[in-house]
């Protein structure tokens, strides 16, 4: 139980051996991607409540990964209130709507902050003090405890915002009348962005976009993402009897937010000294490595469904 709620610091595992210029193990990546698509499609087509459960499980798994990654910096995430808040936010989004989901998110963030400041000080400061071998003045000890708790509280609010709050928009989309098709579009557009950027980047990538954050991401790959996602957005809206021009605009917006989300997670991983956030998904890394683009795309798609389609 202690490992479940307090995972050990994540080790920087070596990725699976690459099978070509792609820099990843393609058989494993494709196999895992097919399984994930089948799970999501099956839940949406047969019983949409299963999609809500699937989203909750995925977000809780991503939070567990994040807790292990942040433990490398001696930051503790309060997983118990985060998991409970994830479930509550998803249920509120499905059963009531956006206002209730936002209220649940605020309650989750507040509960996490209180949890962090009520946590035992020894868990945050015991190991560094023992390793130092020197006595620490009581005033300095109190300062260390406050800083540690403040970091954990800030990290918990970030985790509550980045994961259950953004994921609630995916649940809100699924709850709509044509929710199944719209959720598949919400997933397909970031996938088109990743695939287009990866193909063009591997073949033509020459100019790094942010070499200090993600050396493999290039401007040529960004153009490939833009072309692929605009085409996918226009094509999907055409098939779903929506405005084609709006699909193209949506695709362009998804490329921008997905790229920012990917760079943001890369920056976090670089700061934590990790190649991947976890190893739950062979060929892809961790759950966080798959959710980053979809999470930031979910609010964009939700607003699009309210305003345009």
PDB file of C-alpha atoms in Angstrom:
ATOM      1  CA  UNK A   1       0.000   0.000   0.000  1.00  0.00           C
ATOM      2  CA  UNK A   2       2.853   2.395   0.800  1.00  0.00           C
ATOM      3  CA  UNK A   3       4.380   1.797  -2.634  1.00  0.00           C
ATOM      4  CA  UNK A   4       0.997   2.325  -4.262  1.00  0.00           C
ATOM      5  CA  UNK A   5       0.479   5.732  -2.659  1.00  0.00           C
ATOM      6  CA  UNK A   6       4.150   6.711  -2.406  1.00  0.00           C
ATOM      7  CA  UNK A   7       5.988   5.312  -5.442  1.00  0.00           C
ATOM      8  CA  UNK A   8       9.793   5.248  -5.318  1.00  0.00           C
ATOM      9  CA  UNK A   9      11.782   7.696  -7.463  1.00  0.00           C
ATOM     10  CA  UNK A  10      11.540   6.743 -11.116  1.00  0.00           C
ATOM     11  CA  UNK A  11      14.684   5.302 -12.654  1.00  0.00           C
ATOM     12  CA  UNK A  12      15.752   6.512 -16.059  1.00  0.00           C
ATOM     13  CA  UNK A  13      15.188   3.232 -17.911  1.00  0.00           C
ATOM     14  CA  UNK A  14      16.740   2.745 -21.319  1.00  0.00           C
ATOM     15  CA  UNK A  15      14.057   2.694 -24.047  1.00  0.00           C
ATOM     16  CA  UNK A  16      13.401  -0.407 -26.139  1.00  0.00           C
ATOM     17  CA  UNK A  17      15.973  -0.882 -28.942  1.00  0.00           C
ATOM     18  CA  UNK A  18      15.116   1.260 -31.947  1.00  0.00           C
ATOM     19  CA  UNK A  19      14.288  -0.538 -35.187  1.00  0.00           C
ATOM     20  CA  UNK A  20      15.323   2.193 -37.631  1.00  0.00           C
ATOM     21  CA  UNK A  21      15.794   5.905 -38.170  1.00  0.00           C
ATOM     22  CA  UNK A  22      12.571   6.553 -36.257  1.00  0.00           C
ATOM     23  CA  UNK A  23      14.399   6.325 -32.960  1.00  0.00           C
ATOM     24  CA  UNK A  24      11.811   3.991 -31.457  1.00  0.00           C
ATOM     25  CA  UNK A  25      10.797   0.329 -31.468  1.00  0.00           C
ATOM     26  CA  UNK A  26       8.156   0.401 -34.193  1.00  0.00           C
ATOM     27  CA  UNK A  27       6.611  -3.071 -33.653  1.00  0.00           C
ATOM     28  CA  UNK A  28       6.067  -2.357 -29.967  1.00  0.00           C
ATOM     29  CA  UNK A  29       4.829   1.185 -30.626  1.00  0.00           C
ATOM     30  CA  UNK A  30       2.352   0.087 -33.309  1.00  0.00           C
ATOM     31  CA  UNK A  31       1.116  -2.881 -31.271  1.00  0.00           C
ATOM     32  CA  UNK A  32       0.450  -0.763 -28.185  1.00  0.00           C
ATOM     33  CA  UNK A  33      -1.203   1.947 -30.294  1.00  0.00           C
ATOM     34  CA  UNK A  34      -3.583  -0.593 -31.857  1.00  0.00           C
ATOM     35  CA  UNK A  35      -4.560  -1.949 -28.433  1.00  0.00           C
ATOM     36  CA  UNK A  36      -5.212   1.559 -27.104  1.00  0.00           C
ATOM     37  CA  UNK A  37      -7.321   2.518 -30.127  1.00  0.00           C
ATOM     38  CA  UNK A  38      -9.387  -0.666 -29.791  1.00  0.00           C
ATOM     39  CA  UNK A  39      -9.991  -0.019 -26.094  1.00  0.00           C
ATOM     40  CA  UNK A  40     -11.091   3.565 -26.649  1.00  0.00           C
ATOM     41  CA  UNK A  41     -13.193   2.775 -29.727  1.00  0.00           C
ATOM     42  CA  UNK A  42     -14.845  -0.189 -28.024  1.00  0.00           C
ATOM     43  CA  UNK A  43     -15.756   1.835 -24.947  1.00  0.00           C
ATOM     44  CA  UNK A  44     -17.217   4.641 -27.063  1.00  0.00           C
ATOM     45  CA  UNK A  45     -19.200   2.457 -29.428  1.00  0.00           C
ATOM     46  CA  UNK A  46     -20.705  -0.026 -26.976  1.00  0.00           C
ATOM     47  CA  UNK A  47     -20.999   1.708 -23.586  1.00  0.00           C
ATOM     48  CA  UNK A  48     -19.747   5.250 -23.231  1.00  0.00           C
ATOM     49  CA  UNK A  49     -19.596   5.044 -19.434  1.00  0.00           C
ATOM     50  CA  UNK A  50     -16.664   2.678 -19.953  1.00  0.00           C
ATOM     51  CA  UNK A  51     -14.804   5.517 -21.638  1.00  0.00           C
ATOM     52  CA  UNK A  52     -15.191   7.577 -18.465  1.00  0.00           C
ATOM     53  CA  UNK A  53     -13.794   4.674 -16.437  1.00  0.00           C
ATOM     54  CA  UNK A  54     -10.953   4.264 -18.944  1.00  0.00           C
ATOM     55  CA  UNK A  55     -10.140   7.979 -18.695  1.00  0.00           C
ATOM     56  CA  UNK A  56     -10.072   7.813 -14.887  1.00  0.00           C
ATOM     57  CA  UNK A  57      -7.759   4.784 -14.908  1.00  0.00           C
ATOM     58  CA  UNK A  58      -5.428   6.418 -17.451  1.00  0.00           C
ATOM     59  CA  UNK A  59      -5.248   9.685 -15.494  1.00  0.00           C
ATOM     60  CA  UNK A  60      -4.655   7.891 -12.189  1.00  0.00           C
ATOM     61  CA  UNK A  61      -1.870   5.882 -13.829  1.00  0.00           C
ATOM     62  CA  UNK A  62      -0.338   9.081 -15.187  1.00  0.00           C
ATOM     63  CA  UNK A  63      -0.492  10.646 -11.706  1.00  0.00           C
ATOM     64  CA  UNK A  64       1.301   7.618 -10.262  1.00  0.00           C
ATOM     65  CA  UNK A  65       4.022   8.059 -12.893  1.00  0.00           C
ATOM     66  CA  UNK A  66       4.279  11.760 -12.121  1.00  0.00           C
ATOM     67  CA  UNK A  67       4.570  11.020  -8.394  1.00  0.00           C
ATOM     68  CA  UNK A  68       7.521   8.725  -9.047  1.00  0.00           C
ATOM     69  CA  UNK A  69       9.159  11.240 -11.373  1.00  0.00           C
ATOM     70  CA  UNK A  70       8.777  14.126  -8.908  1.00  0.00           C
ATOM     71  CA  UNK A  71      10.141  11.934  -6.124  1.00  0.00           C
ATOM     72  CA  UNK A  72      13.506  12.272  -7.869  1.00  0.00           C
ATOM     73  CA  UNK A  73      13.423  15.912  -6.676  1.00  0.00           C
ATOM     74  CA  UNK A  74      12.093  14.966  -3.210  1.00  0.00           C
ATOM     75  CA  UNK A  75       8.631  16.294  -4.067  1.00  0.00           C
ATOM     76  CA  UNK A  76       5.711  14.199  -2.853  1.00  0.00           C
ATOM     77  CA  UNK A  77       2.374  14.138  -4.636  1.00  0.00           C
ATOM     78  CA  UNK A  78      -0.657  13.363  -2.443  1.00  0.00           C
ATOM     79  CA  UNK A  79      -2.056  10.555  -4.578  1.00  0.00           C
ATOM     80  CA  UNK A  80      -5.016   9.715  -2.322  1.00  0.00           C
ATOM     81  CA  UNK A  81      -6.845  13.067  -2.757  1.00  0.00           C
ATOM     82  CA  UNK A  82      -5.693  13.310  -6.375  1.00  0.00           C
ATOM     83  CA  UNK A  83      -7.200   9.927  -7.255  1.00  0.00           C
ATOM     84  CA  UNK A  84     -10.412  10.649  -5.395  1.00  0.00           C
ATOM     85  CA  UNK A  85     -10.624  14.065  -7.066  1.00  0.00           C
ATOM     86  CA  UNK A  86      -9.997  12.516 -10.490  1.00  0.00           C
ATOM     87  CA  UNK A  87     -12.945  10.190 -10.036  1.00  0.00           C
ATOM     88  CA  UNK A  88     -15.151  12.971  -8.688  1.00  0.00           C
ATOM     89  CA  UNK A  89     -14.267  15.391 -11.485  1.00  0.00           C
ATOM     90  CA  UNK A  90     -14.938  12.791 -14.183  1.00  0.00           C
ATOM     91  CA  UNK A  91     -18.279  11.776 -12.648  1.00  0.00           C
ATOM     92  CA  UNK A  92     -19.333  15.430 -12.277  1.00  0.00           C
ATOM     93  CA  UNK A  93     -18.406  16.143 -15.889  1.00  0.00           C
ATOM     94  CA  UNK A  94     -20.377  13.122 -17.110  1.00  0.00           C
ATOM     95  CA  UNK A  95     -23.435  13.459 -14.902  1.00  0.00           C
ATOM     96  CA  UNK A  96     -23.811  17.213 -14.348  1.00  0.00           C
ATOM     97  CA  UNK A  97     -21.654  19.324 -16.645  1.00  0.00           C
ATOM     98  CA  UNK A  98     -18.788  21.769 -16.882  1.00  0.00           C
ATOM     99  CA  UNK A  99     -19.657  23.854 -13.808  1.00  0.00           C
ATOM    100  CA  UNK A 100     -19.756  20.829 -11.516  1.00  0.00           C
ATOM    101  CA  UNK A 101     -16.516  19.483 -13.002  1.00  0.00           C
ATOM    102  CA  UNK A 102     -14.799  22.809 -12.366  1.00  0.00           C
ATOM    103  CA  UNK A 103     -16.081  22.853  -8.781  1.00  0.00           C
ATOM    104  CA  UNK A 104     -14.752  19.341  -8.238  1.00  0.00           C
ATOM    105  CA  UNK A 105     -11.374  20.373  -9.651  1.00  0.00           C
ATOM    106  CA  UNK A 106     -11.166  23.369  -7.295  1.00  0.00           C
ATOM    107  CA  UNK A 107     -12.086  21.132  -4.355  1.00  0.00           C
ATOM    108  CA  UNK A 108      -9.437  18.617  -5.423  1.00  0.00           C
ATOM    109  CA  UNK A 109      -6.720  21.259  -5.653  1.00  0.00           C
ATOM    110  CA  UNK A 110      -7.682  22.669  -2.249  1.00  0.00           C
ATOM    111  CA  UNK A 111      -7.735  19.228  -0.628  1.00  0.00           C
ATOM    112  CA  UNK A 112      -4.290  18.455  -2.070  1.00  0.00           C
ATOM    113  CA  UNK A 113      -2.832  21.680  -0.665  1.00  0.00           C
ATOM    114  CA  UNK A 114      -4.266  20.951   2.787  1.00  0.00           C
ATOM    115  CA  UNK A 115      -2.986  17.372   2.599  1.00  0.00           C
ATOM    116  CA  UNK A 116       0.534  18.547   1.775  1.00  0.00           C
ATOM    117  CA  UNK A 117       0.673  21.046   4.630  1.00  0.00           C
ATOM    118  CA  UNK A 118      -0.676  18.486   7.101  1.00  0.00           C
ATOM    119  CA  UNK A 119       1.788  15.796   6.049  1.00  0.00           C
ATOM    120  CA  UNK A 120       4.518  14.632   8.406  1.00  0.00           C
ATOM    121  CA  UNK A 121       7.705  16.708   8.234  1.00  0.00           C
ATOM    122  CA  UNK A 122       9.997  13.693   8.672  1.00  0.00           C
ATOM    123  CA  UNK A 123       8.877  12.240   5.346  1.00  0.00           C
ATOM    124  CA  UNK A 124      10.126  15.336   3.530  1.00  0.00           C
ATOM    125  CA  UNK A 125      13.356  16.058   5.390  1.00  0.00           C
ATOM    126  CA  UNK A 126      14.533  12.905   7.142  1.00  0.00           C
ATOM    127  CA  UNK A 127      16.793  11.492   4.459  1.00  0.00           C
ATOM    128  CA  UNK A 128      18.746  14.667   3.597  1.00  0.00           C
ATOM    129  CA  UNK A 129      19.422  15.352   7.262  1.00  0.00           C
ATOM    130  CA  UNK A 130      20.623  11.819   7.931  1.00  0.00           C
ATOM    131  CA  UNK A 131      22.920  11.851   4.935  1.00  0.00           C
ATOM    132  CA  UNK A 132      24.455  15.196   5.863  1.00  0.00           C
ATOM    133  CA  UNK A 133      25.689  13.915   9.210  1.00  0.00           C
ATOM    134  CA  UNK A 134      25.483  17.435  10.662  1.00  0.00           C
ATOM    135  CA  UNK A 135      23.089  18.888  13.184  1.00  0.00           C
ATOM    136  CA  UNK A 136      20.612  21.311  11.661  1.00  0.00           C
ATOM    137  CA  UNK A 137      19.397  24.312  13.675  1.00  0.00           C
ATOM    138  CA  UNK A 138      15.698  24.155  14.478  1.00  0.00           C
ATOM    139  CA  UNK A 139      14.968  27.371  12.555  1.00  0.00           C
ATOM    140  CA  UNK A 140      16.655  25.977   9.444  1.00  0.00           C
ATOM    141  CA  UNK A 141      14.742  22.728   9.877  1.00  0.00           C
ATOM    142  CA  UNK A 142      11.440  24.599   9.942  1.00  0.00           C
ATOM    143  CA  UNK A 143      12.433  26.519   6.801  1.00  0.00           C
ATOM    144  CA  UNK A 144      13.266  23.264   5.020  1.00  0.00           C
ATOM    145  CA  UNK A 145       9.960  21.737   6.036  1.00  0.00           C
ATOM    146  CA  UNK A 146       8.008  24.770   4.821  1.00  0.00           C
ATOM    147  CA  UNK A 147       9.844  24.817   1.488  1.00  0.00           C
ATOM    148  CA  UNK A 148       9.297  21.088   1.007  1.00  0.00           C
ATOM    149  CA  UNK A 149       5.609  21.326   1.772  1.00  0.00           C
ATOM    150  CA  UNK A 150       5.231  24.388  -0.440  1.00  0.00           C
ATOM    151  CA  UNK A 151       6.858  22.567  -3.356  1.00  0.00           C
ATOM    152  CA  UNK A 152       4.604  19.548  -2.842  1.00  0.00           C
ATOM    153  CA  UNK A 153       1.513  21.767  -2.611  1.00  0.00           C
ATOM    154  CA  UNK A 154       2.420  23.612  -5.821  1.00  0.00           C
ATOM    155  CA  UNK A 155       3.158  20.324  -7.587  1.00  0.00           C
ATOM    156  CA  UNK A 156      -0.186  18.882  -6.479  1.00  0.00           C
ATOM    157  CA  UNK A 157      -2.100  21.854  -7.903  1.00  0.00           C
ATOM    158  CA  UNK A 158      -0.151  21.463 -11.146  1.00  0.00           C
ATOM    159  CA  UNK A 159      -0.967  17.730 -11.243  1.00  0.00           C
ATOM    160  CA  UNK A 160      -4.661  18.372 -10.544  1.00  0.00           C
ATOM    161  CA  UNK A 161      -4.790  20.953 -13.331  1.00  0.00           C
ATOM    162  CA  UNK A 162      -2.730  19.123 -15.916  1.00  0.00           C
ATOM    163  CA  UNK A 163      -4.436  15.745 -15.520  1.00  0.00           C
ATOM    164  CA  UNK A 164      -8.005  15.509 -14.102  1.00  0.00           C
ATOM    165  CA  UNK A 165      -9.003  19.081 -15.011  1.00  0.00           C
ATOM    166  CA  UNK A 166      -7.920  18.824 -18.644  1.00  0.00           C
ATOM    167  CA  UNK A 167      -9.212  15.245 -18.862  1.00  0.00           C
ATOM    168  CA  UNK A 168     -12.642  16.444 -17.718  1.00  0.00           C
ATOM    169  CA  UNK A 169     -13.012  18.219 -21.080  1.00  0.00           C
ATOM    170  CA  UNK A 170     -12.654  14.847 -22.821  1.00  0.00           C
ATOM    171  CA  UNK A 171     -15.457  13.499 -20.618  1.00  0.00           C
ATOM    172  CA  UNK A 172     -17.583  16.570 -21.428  1.00  0.00           C
ATOM    173  CA  UNK A 173     -17.082  15.900 -25.131  1.00  0.00           C
ATOM    174  CA  UNK A 174     -18.013  12.233 -24.656  1.00  0.00           C
ATOM    175  CA  UNK A 175     -21.224  13.239 -22.846  1.00  0.00           C
ATOM    176  CA  UNK A 176     -22.473  15.189 -25.861  1.00  0.00           C
ATOM    177  CA  UNK A 177     -25.081  13.795 -28.244  1.00  0.00           C
ATOM    178  CA  UNK A 178     -22.483  12.823 -30.848  1.00  0.00           C
ATOM    179  CA  UNK A 179     -19.836  12.260 -28.224  1.00  0.00           C
ATOM    180  CA  UNK A 180     -18.369   9.047 -29.651  1.00  0.00           C
ATOM    181  CA  UNK A 181     -17.468  10.608 -33.008  1.00  0.00           C
ATOM    182  CA  UNK A 182     -16.186  13.784 -31.397  1.00  0.00           C
ATOM    183  CA  UNK A 183     -13.938  11.969 -28.925  1.00  0.00           C
ATOM    184  CA  UNK A 184     -12.462   9.901 -31.742  1.00  0.00           C
ATOM    185  CA  UNK A 185     -11.785  13.163 -33.596  1.00  0.00           C
ATOM    186  CA  UNK A 186     -10.211  14.601 -30.428  1.00  0.00           C
ATOM    187  CA  UNK A 187      -7.839  11.624 -30.340  1.00  0.00           C
ATOM    188  CA  UNK A 188      -7.282  11.384 -34.094  1.00  0.00           C
ATOM    189  CA  UNK A 189      -6.118  14.977 -34.537  1.00  0.00           C
ATOM    190  CA  UNK A 190      -3.202  14.821 -32.039  1.00  0.00           C
ATOM    191  CA  UNK A 191      -2.342  11.402 -33.502  1.00  0.00           C
ATOM    192  CA  UNK A 192      -2.218  12.946 -36.984  1.00  0.00           C
ATOM    193  CA  UNK A 193      -0.034  15.730 -35.622  1.00  0.00           C
ATOM    194  CA  UNK A 194       2.377  13.255 -34.019  1.00  0.00           C
ATOM    195  CA  UNK A 195       2.493  11.009 -37.082  1.00  0.00           C
ATOM    196  CA  UNK A 196       2.928  13.813 -39.618  1.00  0.00           C
ATOM    197  CA  UNK A 197       5.591  15.488 -37.527  1.00  0.00           C
ATOM    198  CA  UNK A 198       7.412  12.214 -36.959  1.00  0.00           C
ATOM    199  CA  UNK A 199       7.445  11.190 -40.638  1.00  0.00           C
ATOM    200  CA  UNK A 200       8.554  14.560 -41.985  1.00  0.00           C
ATOM    201  CA  UNK A 201      10.976  15.080 -39.115  1.00  0.00           C
ATOM    202  CA  UNK A 202      12.674  11.734 -39.709  1.00  0.00           C
ATOM    203  CA  UNK A 203      12.948  12.287 -43.461  1.00  0.00           C
ATOM    204  CA  UNK A 204      13.570  16.029 -43.740  1.00  0.00           C
ATOM    205  CA  UNK A 205      14.225  17.404 -40.281  1.00  0.00           C
ATOM    206  CA  UNK A 206      17.200  19.776 -40.315  1.00  0.00           C
ATOM    207  CA  UNK A 207      16.329  22.775 -38.144  1.00  0.00           C
ATOM    208  CA  UNK A 208      15.642  22.033 -34.442  1.00  0.00           C
ATOM    209  CA  UNK A 209      12.674  23.836 -32.962  1.00  0.00           C
ATOM    210  CA  UNK A 210      13.870  23.825 -29.339  1.00  0.00           C
ATOM    211  CA  UNK A 211      17.194  21.960 -29.157  1.00  0.00           C
ATOM    212  CA  UNK A 212      17.659  22.566 -25.436  1.00  0.00           C
ATOM    213  CA  UNK A 213      14.236  21.047 -24.665  1.00  0.00           C
ATOM    214  CA  UNK A 214      13.528  18.454 -27.373  1.00  0.00           C
ATOM    215  CA  UNK A 215      16.457  17.973 -29.787  1.00  0.00           C
ATOM    216  CA  UNK A 216      14.511  15.726 -32.170  1.00  0.00           C
ATOM    217  CA  UNK A 217      11.641  18.154 -32.747  1.00  0.00           C
ATOM    218  CA  UNK A 218      12.252  20.205 -35.901  1.00  0.00           C
ATOM    219  CA  UNK A 219      10.530  23.000 -37.761  1.00  0.00           C
ATOM    220  CA  UNK A 220      10.187  20.697 -40.764  1.00  0.00           C
ATOM    221  CA  UNK A 221       8.384  18.228 -38.500  1.00  0.00           C
ATOM    222  CA  UNK A 222       6.099  21.021 -37.299  1.00  0.00           C
ATOM    223  CA  UNK A 223       5.143  21.798 -40.897  1.00  0.00           C
ATOM    224  CA  UNK A 224       4.456  18.091 -41.435  1.00  0.00           C
ATOM    225  CA  UNK A 225       2.250  18.076 -38.326  1.00  0.00           C
ATOM    226  CA  UNK A 226       0.398  21.146 -39.570  1.00  0.00           C
ATOM    227  CA  UNK A 227      -0.284  19.722 -43.022  1.00  0.00           C
ATOM    228  CA  UNK A 228      -1.356  16.315 -41.715  1.00  0.00           C
ATOM    229  CA  UNK A 229      -3.626  17.670 -38.981  1.00  0.00           C
ATOM    230  CA  UNK A 230      -5.283  20.350 -41.130  1.00  0.00           C
ATOM    231  CA  UNK A 231      -6.025  17.681 -43.740  1.00  0.00           C
ATOM    232  CA  UNK A 232      -7.295  15.292 -41.064  1.00  0.00           C
ATOM    233  CA  UNK A 233      -9.498  17.955 -39.492  1.00  0.00           C
ATOM    234  CA  UNK A 234     -11.031  18.964 -42.819  1.00  0.00           C
ATOM    235  CA  UNK A 235     -11.557  15.330 -43.815  1.00  0.00           C
ATOM    236  CA  UNK A 236     -13.145  14.332 -40.525  1.00  0.00           C
ATOM    237  CA  UNK A 237     -15.554  17.277 -40.508  1.00  0.00           C
ATOM    238  CA  UNK A 238     -16.510  16.441 -44.087  1.00  0.00           C
ATOM    239  CA  UNK A 239     -17.305  12.850 -43.116  1.00  0.00           C
ATOM    240  CA  UNK A 240     -19.248  14.011 -40.051  1.00  0.00           C
ATOM    241  CA  UNK A 241     -21.283  16.591 -42.030  1.00  0.00           C
ATOM    242  CA  UNK A 242     -19.583  19.543 -40.367  1.00  0.00           C
ATOM    243  CA  UNK A 243     -18.036  22.683 -41.880  1.00  0.00           C
ATOM    244  CA  UNK A 244     -14.846  21.665 -43.675  1.00  0.00           C
ATOM    245  CA  UNK A 245     -13.181  25.055 -43.190  1.00  0.00           C
ATOM    246  CA  UNK A 246     -13.770  24.815 -39.449  1.00  0.00           C
ATOM    247  CA  UNK A 247     -12.172  21.365 -39.425  1.00  0.00           C
ATOM    248  CA  UNK A 248      -9.057  22.827 -41.017  1.00  0.00           C
ATOM    249  CA  UNK A 249      -8.950  25.640 -38.443  1.00  0.00           C
ATOM    250  CA  UNK A 250      -9.455  23.148 -35.621  1.00  0.00           C
ATOM    251  CA  UNK A 251      -6.604  21.031 -36.988  1.00  0.00           C
ATOM    252  CA  UNK A 252      -4.260  24.030 -37.012  1.00  0.00           C
ATOM    253  CA  UNK A 253      -5.207  24.938 -33.425  1.00  0.00           C
ATOM    254  CA  UNK A 254      -4.662  21.359 -32.266  1.00  0.00           C
ATOM    255  CA  UNK A 255      -1.183  21.331 -33.823  1.00  0.00           C
ATOM    256  CA  UNK A 256      -0.208  24.459 -31.881  1.00  0.00           C
ATOM    257  CA  UNK A 257      -1.488  23.275 -28.499  1.00  0.00           C
ATOM    258  CA  UNK A 258      -0.232  19.706 -29.016  1.00  0.00           C
ATOM    259  CA  UNK A 259       3.247  20.966 -29.865  1.00  0.00           C
ATOM    260  CA  UNK A 260       3.254  23.221 -26.799  1.00  0.00           C
ATOM    261  CA  UNK A 261       2.020  20.347 -24.646  1.00  0.00           C
ATOM    262  CA  UNK A 262       4.713  18.042 -25.978  1.00  0.00           C
ATOM    263  CA  UNK A 263       7.428  20.637 -25.421  1.00  0.00           C
ATOM    264  CA  UNK A 264       6.099  21.335 -21.933  1.00  0.00           C
ATOM    265  CA  UNK A 265       6.318  17.679 -20.966  1.00  0.00           C
ATOM    266  CA  UNK A 266       9.772  17.423 -22.548  1.00  0.00           C
ATOM    267  CA  UNK A 267      10.892  20.377 -20.450  1.00  0.00           C
ATOM    268  CA  UNK A 268       9.531  18.700 -17.320  1.00  0.00           C
ATOM    269  CA  UNK A 269      11.272  15.425 -18.143  1.00  0.00           C
ATOM    270  CA  UNK A 270      14.552  17.195 -18.875  1.00  0.00           C
ATOM    271  CA  UNK A 271      14.351  19.005 -15.537  1.00  0.00           C
ATOM    272  CA  UNK A 272      13.707  15.673 -13.800  1.00  0.00           C
ATOM    273  CA  UNK A 273      16.486  13.901 -15.710  1.00  0.00           C
ATOM    274  CA  UNK A 274      14.195  11.399 -17.443  1.00  0.00           C
ATOM    275  CA  UNK A 275      13.904  10.148 -20.994  1.00  0.00           C
ATOM    276  CA  UNK A 276      10.335   8.904 -20.461  1.00  0.00           C
ATOM    277  CA  UNK A 277       7.915   9.502 -17.603  1.00  0.00           C
ATOM    278  CA  UNK A 278       7.410   5.751 -17.210  1.00  0.00           C
ATOM    279  CA  UNK A 279       7.445   2.338 -18.863  1.00  0.00           C
ATOM    280  CA  UNK A 280       3.757   1.376 -18.772  1.00  0.00           C
ATOM    281  CA  UNK A 281       3.414   1.545 -22.573  1.00  0.00           C
ATOM    282  CA  UNK A 282       6.271  -0.223 -24.434  1.00  0.00           C
ATOM    283  CA  UNK A 283       7.463   1.766 -27.422  1.00  0.00           C
ATOM    284  CA  UNK A 284       5.712   4.903 -26.157  1.00  0.00           C
ATOM    285  CA  UNK A 285       7.127   5.411 -22.668  1.00  0.00           C
ATOM    286  CA  UNK A 286       4.660   6.086 -19.904  1.00  0.00           C
ATOM    287  CA  UNK A 287       1.019   7.019 -19.759  1.00  0.00           C
ATOM    288  CA  UNK A 288       2.008  10.676 -19.486  1.00  0.00           C
ATOM    289  CA  UNK A 289       3.943  10.413 -22.743  1.00  0.00           C
ATOM    290  CA  UNK A 290       0.739   9.400 -24.565  1.00  0.00           C
ATOM    291  CA  UNK A 291      -1.667  11.756 -22.839  1.00  0.00           C
ATOM    292  CA  UNK A 292       0.267  15.013 -23.161  1.00  0.00           C
ATOM    293  CA  UNK A 293      -1.054  15.982 -26.604  1.00  0.00           C
ATOM    294  CA  UNK A 294      -4.602  14.698 -26.086  1.00  0.00           C
ATOM    295  CA  UNK A 295      -5.005  16.486 -22.749  1.00  0.00           C
ATOM    296  CA  UNK A 296      -4.200  19.932 -24.119  1.00  0.00           C
ATOM    297  CA  UNK A 297      -6.296  19.279 -27.239  1.00  0.00           C
ATOM    298  CA  UNK A 298      -9.409  18.319 -25.233  1.00  0.00           C
ATOM    299  CA  UNK A 299     -10.385  21.892 -24.164  1.00  0.00           C
ATOM    300  CA  UNK A 300      -9.882  23.137 -27.732  1.00  0.00           C
ATOM    301  CA  UNK A 301     -12.159  20.444 -29.150  1.00  0.00           C
ATOM    302  CA  UNK A 302     -14.758  21.030 -26.415  1.00  0.00           C
ATOM    303  CA  UNK A 303     -14.942  24.775 -27.116  1.00  0.00           C
ATOM    304  CA  UNK A 304     -15.077  24.016 -30.843  1.00  0.00           C
ATOM    305  CA  UNK A 305     -18.100  21.724 -30.345  1.00  0.00           C
ATOM    306  CA  UNK A 306     -19.897  24.469 -28.411  1.00  0.00           C
ATOM    307  CA  UNK A 307     -19.133  27.349 -30.769  1.00  0.00           C
ATOM    308  CA  UNK A 308     -18.949  25.848 -34.244  1.00  0.00           C
ATOM    309  CA  UNK A 309     -20.236  22.287 -34.399  1.00  0.00           C
TER     310      UNK A 309
END
